[in-house]
XYZ file of C-alpha atoms in Angstrom:
96
model
C -21.365 1.689 4.267
C -24.933 2.281 5.154
C -26.078 5.689 3.969
C -29.324 7.313 4.951
C -31.424 9.340 2.562
C -33.932 11.750 4.040
C -37.379 10.835 2.813
C -40.496 12.688 3.772
C -42.556 15.728 2.930
C -39.504 17.965 2.503
C -37.606 15.455 0.369
C -40.533 14.937 -2.000
C -41.499 18.597 -2.244
C -44.943 17.994 -0.752
C -45.925 21.615 -0.065
C -49.204 20.730 1.667
C -47.400 18.607 4.220
C -44.857 21.282 5.132
C -47.296 24.192 4.991
C -45.652 26.355 2.352
C -46.514 26.686 -1.335
C -44.020 25.691 -3.988
C -43.913 26.130 -7.720
C -44.003 22.989 -9.896
C -40.301 23.425 -10.728
C -39.404 23.863 -7.057
C -41.456 20.800 -6.144
C -39.592 18.673 -8.710
C -36.123 19.687 -7.493
C -36.242 17.702 -4.208
C -37.534 14.643 -6.077
C -34.618 14.872 -8.512
C -32.111 15.258 -5.670
C -33.617 12.267 -3.871
C -33.263 10.310 -7.116
C -29.603 11.297 -7.377
C -29.033 10.244 -3.760
C -30.669 6.892 -4.485
C -28.495 6.354 -7.551
C -25.426 7.260 -5.503
C -26.341 4.645 -2.900
C -26.913 1.985 -5.551
C -23.589 2.769 -7.215
C -21.761 2.621 -3.879
C -23.107 -0.835 -3.063
C -22.554 -2.130 -6.606
C -18.979 -0.858 -6.629
C -18.317 -2.669 -3.351
C -19.887 -5.899 -4.599
C -18.113 -5.847 -7.950
C -14.751 -4.868 -6.477
C -14.698 -7.595 -3.854
C -16.093 -10.179 -6.288
C -13.272 -9.325 -8.696
C -10.704 -9.806 -5.939
C -12.261 -13.131 -4.951
C -12.058 -14.317 -8.561
C -8.435 -13.238 -9.087
C -6.178 -16.301 -8.637
C -3.079 -14.070 -8.553
C -4.117 -12.642 -5.192
C -3.733 -16.010 -3.430
C -6.174 -15.039 -0.699
C -6.244 -17.014 2.509
C -9.436 -18.833 3.431
C -9.956 -16.262 6.173
C -9.700 -13.340 3.710
C -11.991 -15.105 1.234
C -14.587 -15.558 3.970
C -14.206 -11.922 5.061
C -14.579 -10.625 1.502
C -17.538 -12.936 0.913
C -19.241 -11.497 3.998
C -18.658 -7.968 2.687
C -20.194 -8.902 -0.671
C -23.199 -10.509 1.042
C -23.709 -7.551 3.391
C -23.489 -5.016 0.563
C -25.903 -7.098 -1.508
C -28.368 -7.236 1.378
C -28.130 -3.466 1.926
C -28.607 -2.866 -1.786
C -31.670 -5.116 -1.916
C -33.109 -3.396 1.162
C -32.560 0.080 -0.297
C -34.118 -0.893 -3.629
C -37.136 -2.346 -1.821
C -37.552 0.858 0.228
C -37.344 2.971 -2.934
C -39.892 0.712 -4.615
C -42.250 1.222 -1.662
C -41.702 5.001 -1.796
C -42.574 5.170 -5.485
C -45.457 2.696 -5.480
C -48.826 4.393 -6.031
C -51.164 4.314 -3.075
């Protein structure tokens, strides 16, 4: 479930980089949309992690060892993707 968010001059509303002037309101719109995309990614990964963790913890499901291992790998992979995406966003927002 790896999603890609476009980040660059257009996504941040950097008018100097794309060679066309923008109003302050127009410049803020792409930043807000990028923020919504980021939140959507975070929610997707968290939903995956929480859902599979809940299934792993449910004794009524009587999961096989193979299924437990598979679900554990999904949780770990989603956690790694989430951590990576948060780190990238942190780097994007960090002042130069």
